[in-house]
mmCIF file of C-alpha atoms in Angstrom:
data_model
loop_
_atom_site.group_PDB
_atom_site.id
_atom_site.type_symbol
_atom_site.label_atom_id
_atom_site.label_comp_id
_atom_site.label_asym_id
_atom_site.label_seq_id
_atom_site.Cartn_x
_atom_site.Cartn_y
_atom_site.Cartn_z
ATOM 1 C CA MET P 1 13.934 18.149 9.114
ATOM 2 C CA LYS P 2 15.883 14.971 8.508
ATOM 3 C CA ILE P 3 15.167 12.620 5.646
ATOM 4 C CA LYS P 4 14.109 9.903 8.090
ATOM 5 C CA GLU P 5 11.309 12.168 9.358
ATOM 6 C CA ILE P 6 10.024 12.530 5.812
ATOM 7 C CA ILE P 7 10.286 8.769 5.378
ATOM 8 C CA SER P 8 7.980 8.326 8.384
ATOM 9 C CA VAL P 9 5.370 10.456 6.620
ATOM 10 C CA LEU P 10 5.824 8.496 3.385
ATOM 11 C CA GLU P 11 5.352 5.225 5.243
ATOM 12 C CA GLU P 12 2.098 6.550 6.694
ATOM 13 C CA MET P 13 0.951 7.229 3.142
ATOM 14 C CA ALA P 14 2.213 3.921 1.724
ATOM 15 C CA PRO P 15 3.325 1.373 4.351
ATOM 16 C CA LEU P 16 6.224 -0.663 2.978
ATOM 17 C CA ALA P 17 4.566 -3.828 4.262
ATOM 18 C CA TYR P 18 1.837 -3.300 1.643
ATOM 19 C CA ALA P 19 4.360 -3.766 -1.189
ATOM 20 C CA GLU P 20 4.558 -6.961 -3.215
ATOM 21 C CA ASP P 21 7.370 -9.382 -2.358
ATOM 22 C CA PHE P 22 9.063 -8.923 -5.737
ATOM 23 C CA ASP P 23 9.244 -5.150 -5.378
ATOM 24 C CA ASN P 24 12.068 -2.851 -4.232
ATOM 25 C CA VAL P 25 10.573 0.008 -2.250
ATOM 26 C CA GLY P 26 11.695 2.439 0.426
ATOM 27 C CA LEU P 27 14.991 4.322 0.652
ATOM 28 C CA LEU P 28 17.096 3.078 -2.270
ATOM 29 C CA ILE P 29 19.972 5.558 -2.159
ATOM 30 C CA GLY P 30 21.158 7.979 0.509
ATOM 31 C CA ASP P 31 21.561 8.584 4.229
ATOM 32 C CA GLN P 32 18.330 8.960 6.180
ATOM 33 C CA ASP P 33 20.077 10.955 8.931
ATOM 34 C CA VAL P 34 20.932 13.839 6.591
ATOM 35 C CA GLU P 35 18.998 17.113 6.828
ATOM 36 C CA ALA P 36 16.571 17.446 3.921
ATOM 37 C CA THR P 37 16.820 20.585 1.795
ATOM 38 C CA GLY P 38 13.783 19.866 -0.376
ATOM 39 C CA ILE P 39 11.703 17.071 -1.892
ATOM 40 C CA LEU P 40 11.287 16.511 -5.618
ATOM 41 C CA VAL P 41 8.447 14.133 -6.519
ATOM 42 C CA CYS P 42 8.540 12.306 -9.846
ATOM 43 C CA HIS P 43 7.356 9.213 -11.653
ATOM 44 C CA ASP P 44 10.771 7.783 -12.590
ATOM 45 C CA ALA P 45 14.059 8.854 -10.980
ATOM 46 C CA LEU P 46 16.033 9.194 -14.203
ATOM 47 C CA GLU P 47 19.247 11.134 -14.770
ATOM 48 C CA ASN P 48 17.391 14.269 -15.911
ATOM 49 C CA ILE P 49 15.289 14.116 -12.740
ATOM 50 C CA ILE P 50 18.473 14.123 -10.652
ATOM 51 C CA ASP P 51 19.597 17.183 -12.647
ATOM 52 C CA GLU P 52 16.275 18.822 -11.827
ATOM 53 C CA ALA P 53 16.714 17.998 -8.123
ATOM 54 C CA ILE P 54 20.184 19.571 -8.148
ATOM 55 C CA ALA P 55 18.870 22.714 -9.850
ATOM 56 C CA LYS P 56 16.008 23.035 -7.355
ATOM 57 C CA ASN P 57 18.135 22.298 -4.271
ATOM 58 C CA CYS P 58 16.282 19.097 -3.403
ATOM 59 C CA ASN P 59 18.367 16.335 -1.848
ATOM 60 C CA LEU P 60 15.469 13.856 -1.655
ATOM 61 C CA VAL P 61 13.774 12.457 -4.752
ATOM 62 C CA VAL P 62 10.526 10.599 -4.102
ATOM 63 C CA CYS P 63 9.652 8.456 -7.109
ATOM 64 C CA PHE P 64 6.865 6.062 -7.947
ATOM 65 C CA HIS P 65 8.890 3.472 -9.888
ATOM 66 C CA PRO P 66 12.084 2.239 -8.182
ATOM 67 C CA ILE P 67 15.121 3.107 -10.304
ATOM 68 C CA LEU P 68 16.828 0.125 -8.632
ATOM 69 C CA PHE P 69 14.552 -2.825 -9.262
ATOM 70 C CA SER P 70 16.929 -5.748 -9.626
ATOM 71 C CA GLY P 71 20.510 -6.090 -8.436
ATOM 72 C CA LEU P 72 23.386 -4.185 -10.014
ATOM 73 C CA LYS P 73 26.613 -6.099 -10.553
ATOM 74 C CA LYS P 74 28.465 -3.101 -11.969
ATOM 75 C CA ILE P 75 28.016 0.654 -11.756
ATOM 76 C CA THR P 76 29.914 2.008 -14.752
ATOM 77 C CA GLY P 77 27.378 4.421 -16.243
ATOM 78 C CA LYS P 78 26.656 2.252 -19.294
ATOM 79 C CA ASN P 79 22.859 2.395 -18.958
ATOM 80 C CA TYR P 80 20.186 4.787 -17.725
ATOM 81 C CA VAL P 81 19.916 3.121 -14.311
ATOM 82 C CA GLU P 82 23.637 3.263 -13.563
ATOM 83 C CA ARG P 83 23.903 6.872 -14.744
ATOM 84 C CA ALA P 84 21.059 7.982 -12.475
ATOM 85 C CA VAL P 85 22.539 6.130 -9.495
ATOM 86 C CA ILE P 86 26.033 7.560 -10.050
ATOM 87 C CA LYS P 87 24.735 11.121 -10.362
ATOM 88 C CA ALA P 88 22.550 10.778 -7.246
ATOM 89 C CA ILE P 89 25.433 9.430 -5.149
ATOM 90 C CA LYS P 90 27.911 12.055 -6.416
ATOM 91 C CA ASN P 91 25.501 14.837 -5.498
ATOM 92 C CA ASP P 92 24.338 13.402 -2.150
ATOM 93 C CA ILE P 93 20.767 12.977 -3.336
ATOM 94 C CA ALA P 94 18.610 10.332 -1.693
ATOM 95 C CA ILE P 95 16.029 8.363 -3.683
ATOM 96 C CA TYR P 96 12.902 6.864 -2.124
ATOM 97 C CA ALA P 97 10.412 4.696 -4.079
ATOM 98 C CA VAL P 98 6.803 3.844 -3.187
ATOM 99 C CA HIS P 99 5.620 1.670 -6.128
ATOM 100 C CA THR P 100 3.445 -1.299 -5.053
ATOM 101 C CA ALA P 101 3.251 -0.038 -1.469
ATOM 102 C CA LEU P 102 1.030 2.671 -2.950
ATOM 103 C CA ASP P 103 -0.482 0.326 -5.563
ATOM 104 C CA ASN P 104 -1.972 -1.794 -2.777
ATOM 105 C CA HIS P 105 -3.282 1.092 -0.660
ATOM 106 C CA GLN P 106 -7.021 1.748 -0.778
ATOM 107 C CA GLU P 107 -6.350 5.456 -1.377
ATOM 108 C CA GLY P 108 -3.402 4.793 -3.685
ATOM 109 C CA VAL P 109 -2.732 4.352 -7.387
ATOM 110 C CA ASN P 110 -5.972 2.638 -8.374
ATOM 111 C CA LYS P 111 -8.186 4.930 -6.307
ATOM 112 C CA ILE P 112 -6.460 7.869 -8.012
ATOM 113 C CA PHE P 113 -7.099 6.157 -11.368
ATOM 114 C CA SER P 114 -10.740 5.523 -10.442
ATOM 115 C CA ASP P 115 -11.257 9.099 -9.288
ATOM 116 C CA ALA P 116 -9.885 10.406 -12.602
ATOM 117 C CA LEU P 117 -12.662 8.433 -14.325
ATOM 118 C CA GLY P 118 -15.272 9.514 -11.789
ATOM 119 C CA LEU P 119 -15.997 5.959 -10.620
ATOM 120 C CA VAL P 120 -18.242 5.529 -7.576
ATOM 121 C CA ASN P 121 -18.865 2.623 -5.179
ATOM 122 C CA THR P 122 -15.253 1.525 -5.590
ATOM 123 C CA LYS P 123 -13.644 -1.472 -3.892
ATOM 124 C CA ILE P 124 -10.409 -3.445 -4.181
ATOM 125 C CA LEU P 125 -10.337 -5.816 -7.167
ATOM 126 C CA ILE P 126 -7.821 -8.344 -5.750
ATOM 127 C CA PRO P 127 -7.770 -8.165 -1.927
ATOM 128 C CA LYS P 128 -4.441 -9.043 -0.309
ATOM 129 C CA GLN P 129 -4.164 -12.558 1.113
ATOM 130 C CA ASN P 130 -2.471 -13.789 4.313
ATOM 131 C CA PHE P 131 -2.049 -10.286 5.709
ATOM 132 C CA ILE P 132 -4.208 -10.472 8.820
ATOM 133 C CA ARG P 133 -3.185 -11.829 12.212
ATOM 134 C CA LYS P 134 -5.250 -12.456 15.329
ATOM 135 C CA LEU P 135 -4.069 -11.852 18.897
ATOM 136 C CA VAL P 136 -5.679 -13.626 21.839
ATOM 137 C CA THR P 137 -4.719 -12.663 25.378
ATOM 138 C CA PHE P 138 -6.058 -13.044 28.930
ATOM 139 C CA THR P 139 -6.100 -10.641 31.870
ATOM 140 C CA ILE P 140 -7.979 -9.727 35.031
ATOM 141 C CA PRO P 141 -11.197 -7.725 34.525
ATOM 142 C CA GLU P 142 -9.685 -4.605 36.131
ATOM 143 C CA ASN P 143 -6.955 -4.546 33.477
ATOM 144 C CA ALA P 144 -9.035 -5.412 30.406
ATOM 145 C CA GLU P 145 -9.941 -1.880 29.331
ATOM 146 C CA GLU P 146 -6.351 -0.671 29.592
ATOM 147 C CA VAL P 147 -5.089 -3.594 27.512
ATOM 148 C CA ARG P 148 -7.791 -3.159 24.870
ATOM 149 C CA ASN P 149 -7.128 0.562 24.489
ATOM 150 C CA ALA P 150 -3.379 -0.005 24.236
ATOM 151 C CA LEU P 151 -3.926 -2.572 21.478
ATOM 152 C CA PHE P 152 -6.309 -0.251 19.634
ATOM 153 C CA ASN P 153 -3.824 2.622 19.841
ATOM 154 C CA ALA P 154 -1.136 0.357 18.392
ATOM 155 C CA GLY P 155 -3.296 -0.355 15.335
ATOM 156 C CA ALA P 156 -5.226 -3.477 16.291
ATOM 157 C CA GLY P 157 -8.969 -3.878 15.919
ATOM 158 C CA ASN P 158 -9.498 -2.304 12.490
ATOM 159 C CA ILE P 159 -11.931 -4.214 10.269
ATOM 160 C CA GLY P 160 -13.083 -2.558 7.056
ATOM 161 C CA ASN P 161 -14.807 0.726 7.931
ATOM 162 C CA TYR P 162 -14.744 -0.036 11.667
ATOM 163 C CA GLU P 163 -12.097 0.447 14.349
ATOM 164 C CA ASN P 164 -11.681 -0.571 18.005
ATOM 165 C CA CYS P 165 -13.101 -4.014 17.175
ATOM 166 C CA SER P 166 -12.560 -6.792 19.706
ATOM 167 C CA PHE P 167 -14.271 -9.833 21.181
ATOM 168 C CA ASN P 168 -14.266 -10.295 24.947
ATOM 169 C CA SER P 169 -15.396 -13.295 26.949
ATOM 170 C CA LYS P 170 -15.333 -14.187 30.627
ATOM 171 C CA GLY P 171 -13.690 -17.279 32.028
ATOM 172 C CA ILE P 172 -11.738 -18.763 34.900
ATOM 173 C CA GLY P 173 -7.953 -18.589 34.836
ATOM 174 C CA THR P 174 -5.548 -20.594 36.987
ATOM 175 C CA TYR P 175 -1.834 -20.467 37.718
ATOM 176 C CA MET P 176 0.782 -21.148 40.393
ATOM 177 C CA GLY P 177 4.095 -19.294 40.492
ATOM 178 C CA ASN P 178 7.453 -20.880 41.327
ATOM 179 C CA GLU P 179 10.236 -19.501 43.558
ATOM 180 C CA HIS P 180 11.307 -17.013 40.864
ATOM 181 C CA SER P 181 7.833 -15.577 40.289
ATOM 182 C CA ASN P 182 6.377 -12.287 41.467
ATOM 183 C CA PRO P 183 2.637 -12.670 40.870
ATOM 184 C CA GLN P 184 0.327 -9.634 40.643
ATOM 185 C CA VAL P 185 -2.418 -11.650 42.312
ATOM 186 C CA GLY P 186 -1.675 -14.308 44.943
ATOM 187 C CA GLU P 187 1.615 -15.552 46.345
ATOM 188 C CA ARG P 188 4.430 -17.840 45.195
ATOM 189 C CA PHE P 189 3.479 -21.542 45.305
ATOM 190 C CA GLU P 190 -0.163 -20.564 45.770
ATOM 191 C CA PHE P 191 -2.690 -22.058 43.358
ATOM 192 C CA VAL P 192 -4.670 -19.075 42.133
ATOM 193 C CA GLN P 193 -8.044 -19.354 40.492
ATOM 194 C CA GLY P 194 -9.946 -16.244 39.446
ATOM 195 C CA ASP P 195 -11.994 -14.377 36.897
ATOM 196 C CA GLU P 196 -10.264 -13.444 33.647
ATOM 197 C CA ILE P 197 -11.251 -11.704 30.436
ATOM 198 C CA LYS P 198 -10.230 -13.217 27.115
ATOM 199 C CA ILE P 199 -9.529 -10.461 24.576
ATOM 200 C CA GLU P 200 -9.344 -11.153 20.841
ATOM 201 C CA VAL P 201 -8.300 -8.590 18.219
ATOM 202 C CA SER P 202 -7.138 -8.732 14.601
ATOM 203 C CA PHE P 203 -4.299 -6.671 13.126
ATOM 204 C CA GLU P 204 -2.179 -6.241 9.997
ATOM 205 C CA LYS P 205 0.837 -8.516 10.215
ATOM 206 C CA HIS P 206 3.472 -5.768 9.911
ATOM 207 C CA LEU P 207 2.171 -4.272 13.168
ATOM 208 C CA GLU P 208 2.987 -7.376 15.234
ATOM 209 C CA ASN P 209 6.009 -5.972 17.098
ATOM 210 C CA LYS P 210 4.166 -2.747 17.891
ATOM 211 C CA ILE P 211 1.111 -4.687 19.065
ATOM 212 C CA LEU P 212 3.171 -6.920 21.345
ATOM 213 C CA LYS P 213 5.034 -3.964 22.874
ATOM 214 C CA ALA P 214 1.691 -2.346 23.668
ATOM 215 C CA LEU P 215 0.409 -5.613 25.155
ATOM 216 C CA PHE P 216 3.401 -6.138 27.424
ATOM 217 C CA LYS P 217 3.435 -2.509 28.566
ATOM 218 C CA SER P 218 -0.254 -2.388 29.469
ATOM 219 C CA HIS P 219 -0.717 -5.893 30.870
ATOM 220 C CA ALA P 220 -0.964 -6.408 34.616
ATOM 221 C CA TYR P 221 0.662 -9.844 34.719
ATOM 222 C CA GLU P 222 4.344 -10.585 35.169
ATOM 223 C CA GLU P 223 4.090 -13.300 32.496
ATOM 224 C CA VAL P 224 1.717 -12.356 29.700
ATOM 225 C CA ALA P 225 -0.167 -15.241 28.129
ATOM 226 C CA TYR P 226 -0.993 -14.616 24.470
ATOM 227 C CA GLU P 227 -1.497 -16.431 21.182
ATOM 228 C CA ILE P 228 -1.100 -15.181 17.594
ATOM 229 C CA TYR P 229 -2.783 -16.829 14.612
ATOM 230 C CA GLU P 230 -2.521 -16.255 10.871
ATOM 231 C CA LEU P 231 -5.978 -15.751 9.380
ATOM 232 C CA GLN P 232 -6.996 -16.788 5.890
ATOM 233 C CA ASN P 233 -9.366 -13.824 5.553
ATOM 234 C CA GLN P 234 -8.796 -11.438 2.671
ATOM 235 C CA HIS P 235 -7.927 -7.867 3.596
ATOM 236 C CA GLN P 236 -10.738 -5.992 1.869
ATOM 237 C CA ASN P 237 -8.990 -2.600 2.080
ATOM 238 C CA ILE P 238 -5.542 -3.617 0.779
ATOM 239 C CA GLY P 239 -4.823 -5.098 -2.615
ATOM 240 C CA LEU P 240 -4.290 -4.590 -6.319
ATOM 241 C CA GLY P 241 -6.696 -2.988 -8.743
ATOM 242 C CA MET P 242 -10.090 -1.460 -8.123
ATOM 243 C CA ILE P 243 -13.590 -1.834 -9.467
ATOM 244 C CA GLY P 244 -16.354 0.731 -9.450
ATOM 245 C CA GLU P 245 -19.203 2.177 -11.441
ATOM 246 C CA LEU P 246 -19.671 5.048 -13.849
ATOM 247 C CA LYS P 247 -22.353 7.494 -12.778
ATOM 248 C CA ASN P 248 -23.855 7.253 -16.262
ATOM 249 C CA PRO P 249 -23.485 4.207 -18.561
ATOM 250 C CA MET P 250 -21.773 4.700 -21.922
ATOM 251 C CA SER P 251 -21.357 2.845 -25.159
ATOM 252 C CA GLU P 252 -17.983 1.149 -25.628
ATOM 253 C CA LYS P 253 -16.697 3.778 -28.035
ATOM 254 C CA GLU P 254 -17.940 6.638 -25.868
ATOM 255 C CA PHE P 255 -16.224 5.097 -22.869
ATOM 256 C CA LEU P 256 -12.870 4.726 -24.629
ATOM 257 C CA LEU P 257 -12.990 8.319 -25.903
ATOM 258 C CA PHE P 258 -13.943 9.462 -22.397
ATOM 259 C CA THR P 259 -11.009 7.511 -20.917
ATOM 260 C CA LYS P 260 -8.608 8.888 -23.522
ATOM 261 C CA GLU P 261 -9.563 12.425 -22.530
ATOM 262 C CA LYS P 262 -9.468 11.858 -18.763
ATOM 263 C CA VAL P 263 -6.036 10.177 -18.604
ATOM 264 C CA GLN P 264 -4.578 11.940 -21.639
ATOM 265 C CA CYS P 265 -3.765 8.809 -23.640
ATOM 266 C CA GLY P 266 -1.765 8.986 -26.828
ATOM 267 C CA GLY P 267 -3.755 5.976 -27.986
ATOM 268 C CA ILE P 268 -5.744 3.017 -26.685
ATOM 269 C CA ARG P 269 -5.432 -0.604 -27.794
ATOM 270 C CA HIS P 270 -8.579 -2.568 -27.093
ATOM 271 C CA SER P 271 -10.364 -5.869 -27.683
ATOM 272 C CA ASN P 272 -13.399 -6.319 -29.932
ATOM 273 C CA PHE P 273 -16.511 -4.312 -29.222
ATOM 274 C CA ILE P 274 -19.218 -6.696 -28.064
ATOM 275 C CA GLY P 275 -22.151 -4.284 -27.979
ATOM 276 C CA LYS P 276 -22.147 -4.119 -24.197
ATOM 277 C CA GLU P 277 -23.052 -0.959 -22.306
ATOM 278 C CA ILE P 278 -20.234 0.111 -19.989
ATOM 279 C CA LYS P 279 -21.290 0.692 -16.395
ATOM 280 C CA LYS P 280 -19.018 -1.382 -14.167
ATOM 281 C CA VAL P 281 -15.315 -0.672 -14.691
ATOM 282 C CA ALA P 282 -12.207 -2.419 -13.331
ATOM 283 C CA VAL P 283 -8.841 -0.659 -13.350
ATOM 284 C CA LEU P 284 -5.279 -1.617 -12.499
ATOM 285 C CA GLY P 285 -2.494 0.900 -12.958
ATOM 286 C CA GLY P 286 0.640 -0.409 -14.662
ATOM 287 C CA ALA P 287 1.067 -3.928 -16.010
ATOM 288 C CA GLY P 288 -2.174 -5.744 -15.222
ATOM 289 C CA SER P 289 -2.630 -8.663 -17.598
ATOM 290 C CA PHE P 290 -2.627 -11.062 -14.624
ATOM 291 C CA ALA P 291 -5.946 -9.603 -13.422
ATOM 292 C CA ILE P 292 -8.050 -10.058 -16.576
ATOM 293 C CA LYS P 293 -9.849 -13.071 -15.101
ATOM 294 C CA ASN P 294 -10.379 -11.220 -11.822
ATOM 295 C CA ALA P 295 -12.082 -8.388 -13.711
ATOM 296 C CA ILE P 296 -14.341 -10.855 -15.538
ATOM 297 C CA GLN P 297 -15.210 -12.689 -12.316
ATOM 298 C CA ALA P 298 -16.032 -9.360 -10.650
ATOM 299 C CA GLY P 299 -18.578 -8.656 -13.379
ATOM 300 C CA ALA P 300 -16.747 -5.729 -14.988
ATOM 301 C CA ASP P 301 -18.025 -4.450 -18.317
ATOM 302 C CA ALA P 302 -14.582 -2.975 -19.058
ATOM 303 C CA TYR P 303 -11.077 -3.452 -17.717
ATOM 304 C CA LEU P 304 -8.449 -0.712 -18.096
ATOM 305 C CA THR P 305 -4.775 -1.519 -17.576
ATOM 306 C CA ALA P 306 -1.460 -1.503 -19.484
ATOM 307 C CA ASP P 307 1.301 -3.583 -21.080
ATOM 308 C CA LEU P 308 -1.001 -6.181 -22.647
ATOM 309 C CA LYS P 309 0.504 -8.611 -25.162
ATOM 310 C CA TYR P 310 -1.151 -9.672 -28.426
ATOM 311 C CA HIS P 311 -2.613 -12.968 -27.234
ATOM 312 C CA GLN P 312 -3.852 -11.501 -23.968
ATOM 313 C CA PHE P 313 -6.538 -9.555 -25.797
ATOM 314 C CA TYR P 314 -8.160 -12.915 -26.584
ATOM 315 C CA GLU P 315 -8.619 -13.403 -22.843
ATOM 316 C CA ALA P 316 -11.436 -10.866 -22.914
ATOM 317 C CA GLU P 317 -13.465 -13.853 -24.208
ATOM 318 C CA ASN P 318 -16.263 -11.480 -25.327
ATOM 319 C CA GLU P 319 -17.074 -11.018 -21.639
ATOM 320 C CA LEU P 320 -15.797 -7.466 -21.322
ATOM 321 C CA LEU P 321 -14.024 -4.655 -23.121
ATOM 322 C CA LEU P 322 -10.289 -4.986 -22.487
ATOM 323 C CA ALA P 323 -8.211 -1.841 -22.996
ATOM 324 C CA ASP P 324 -4.509 -1.037 -22.780
ATOM 325 C CA ILE P 325 -4.277 2.696 -22.128
ATOM 326 C CA GLY P 326 -0.502 2.863 -21.559
ATOM 327 C CA HIS P 327 1.625 2.232 -18.478
ATOM 328 C CA PHE P 328 2.525 5.833 -17.702
ATOM 329 C CA GLU P 329 -0.987 7.032 -18.494
ATOM 330 C CA SER P 330 -2.602 4.598 -16.068
ATOM 331 C CA GLU P 331 -0.416 5.982 -13.264
ATOM 332 C CA ARG P 332 -0.294 9.569 -14.529
ATOM 333 C CA TYR P 333 -1.740 11.333 -11.487
ATOM 334 C CA THR P 334 0.136 9.374 -8.826
ATOM 335 C CA LYS P 335 2.952 11.895 -8.385
ATOM 336 C CA ASN P 336 0.375 14.687 -7.993
ATOM 337 C CA TYR P 337 -1.243 12.734 -5.169
ATOM 338 C CA ILE P 338 2.119 12.244 -3.425
ATOM 339 C CA VAL P 339 2.876 15.975 -3.632
ATOM 340 C CA GLU P 340 -0.539 16.905 -2.225
ATOM 341 C CA TYR P 341 -0.162 14.401 0.604
ATOM 342 C CA LEU P 342 3.305 15.622 1.594
ATOM 343 C CA ARG P 343 2.284 19.287 1.466
ATOM 344 C CA LYS P 344 -0.577 18.592 3.865
ATOM 345 C CA LYS P 345 1.665 16.679 6.265
ATOM 346 C CA ILE P 346 4.870 18.723 6.027
ATOM 347 C CA LEU P 347 4.181 22.425 6.274
ATOM 348 C CA ASN P 348 6.570 25.232 5.336
ATOM 349 C CA PHE P 349 8.884 22.894 3.449
ATOM 350 C CA ALA P 350 9.749 22.647 -0.238
ATOM 351 C CA VAL P 351 7.780 19.812 -1.837
ATOM 352 C CA ILE P 352 8.120 20.178 -5.601
ATOM 353 C CA LEU P 353 6.337 18.366 -8.425
ATOM 354 C CA SER P 354 8.785 17.413 -11.144
ATOM 355 C CA GLU P 355 8.269 19.209 -14.451
ATOM 356 C CA GLU P 356 9.866 16.359 -16.413
ATOM 357 C CA ASN P 357 7.774 13.874 -18.392
ATOM 358 C CA SER P 358 9.452 10.501 -17.917
ATOM 359 C CA ASN P 359 7.111 8.522 -20.188
ATOM 360 C CA PRO P 360 9.448 6.644 -22.596
ATOM 361 C CA VAL P 361 6.582 5.798 -24.982
ATOM 362 C CA LYS P 362 5.797 8.346 -27.692
ATOM 363 C CA TYR P 363 2.899 8.453 -30.143
ATOM 364 C CA LEU P 364 2.579 9.797 -33.687
#
């Protein structure tokens, strides 16, 4: 199996189009046409992780955080990033990062976080904006079913928990072909007027090329008339953070102790207790100070995230319990999820969970 085949599976799990614009995801180092010998899954692709990959005969490291986040102007081995990159290149080890592509997935980082806490009735906290497109096309009634099915198979027509969604309306179409035309119905220079079906479907923007290929291949006309619009609708199943409910309400202190046990925190920094029972909980793995207001607006009783600064605790405004549980801790189970996913999709192949703890933060 080549590395590019494994990448296809990874992109099914965490489509790169889901990643934030600032992020650096996908294949960061290596040749995708090389035969894979094994996959090592980790949180951070540090130098000791590359050593582990060498020892375990894995030439593909799948990491959550991208070791290459911003540009490198020199590669001299003077810092931890450069040393990891040099060692990976010297030993022909590829590195692939998922990061916010998995953060934004409805089954990704924040669903894993929510499941660790036993939250139910979960939904995305900050749905992704400007991610949905709409295709409108026209064809003869005899061709409508074929076109619709082709579009559905290419990924169009998915709305929330529903698939194969479309709107179809009848109308009258007209055209007249010139001397270079080869019309399916009628003749050159003939004014044709006949029944047509207008088909409308929505799709995720990164699927546009695939959708158009399916349209052109299945359409009966020589010249395919179509329109594509950008919709302002939020994508309810893609986005950052998640909010859900505890099965049983807890006091603030009980909830923090419960969280500490479930995600194995070395410590939790939190805002003032306000005497509020905790039932509705918002979570965002990693640095999530930007979503404090979103959690309040969503009616959360508590918001769990990481990397909060001193003054940001004031932003709780006595509306909710704000807690910083640690960056690594909030994403702790992500690599386990990736391993489980790959083992289900790639049978009889070495998919190994790294034994290294890459958390740089230690607690007394």
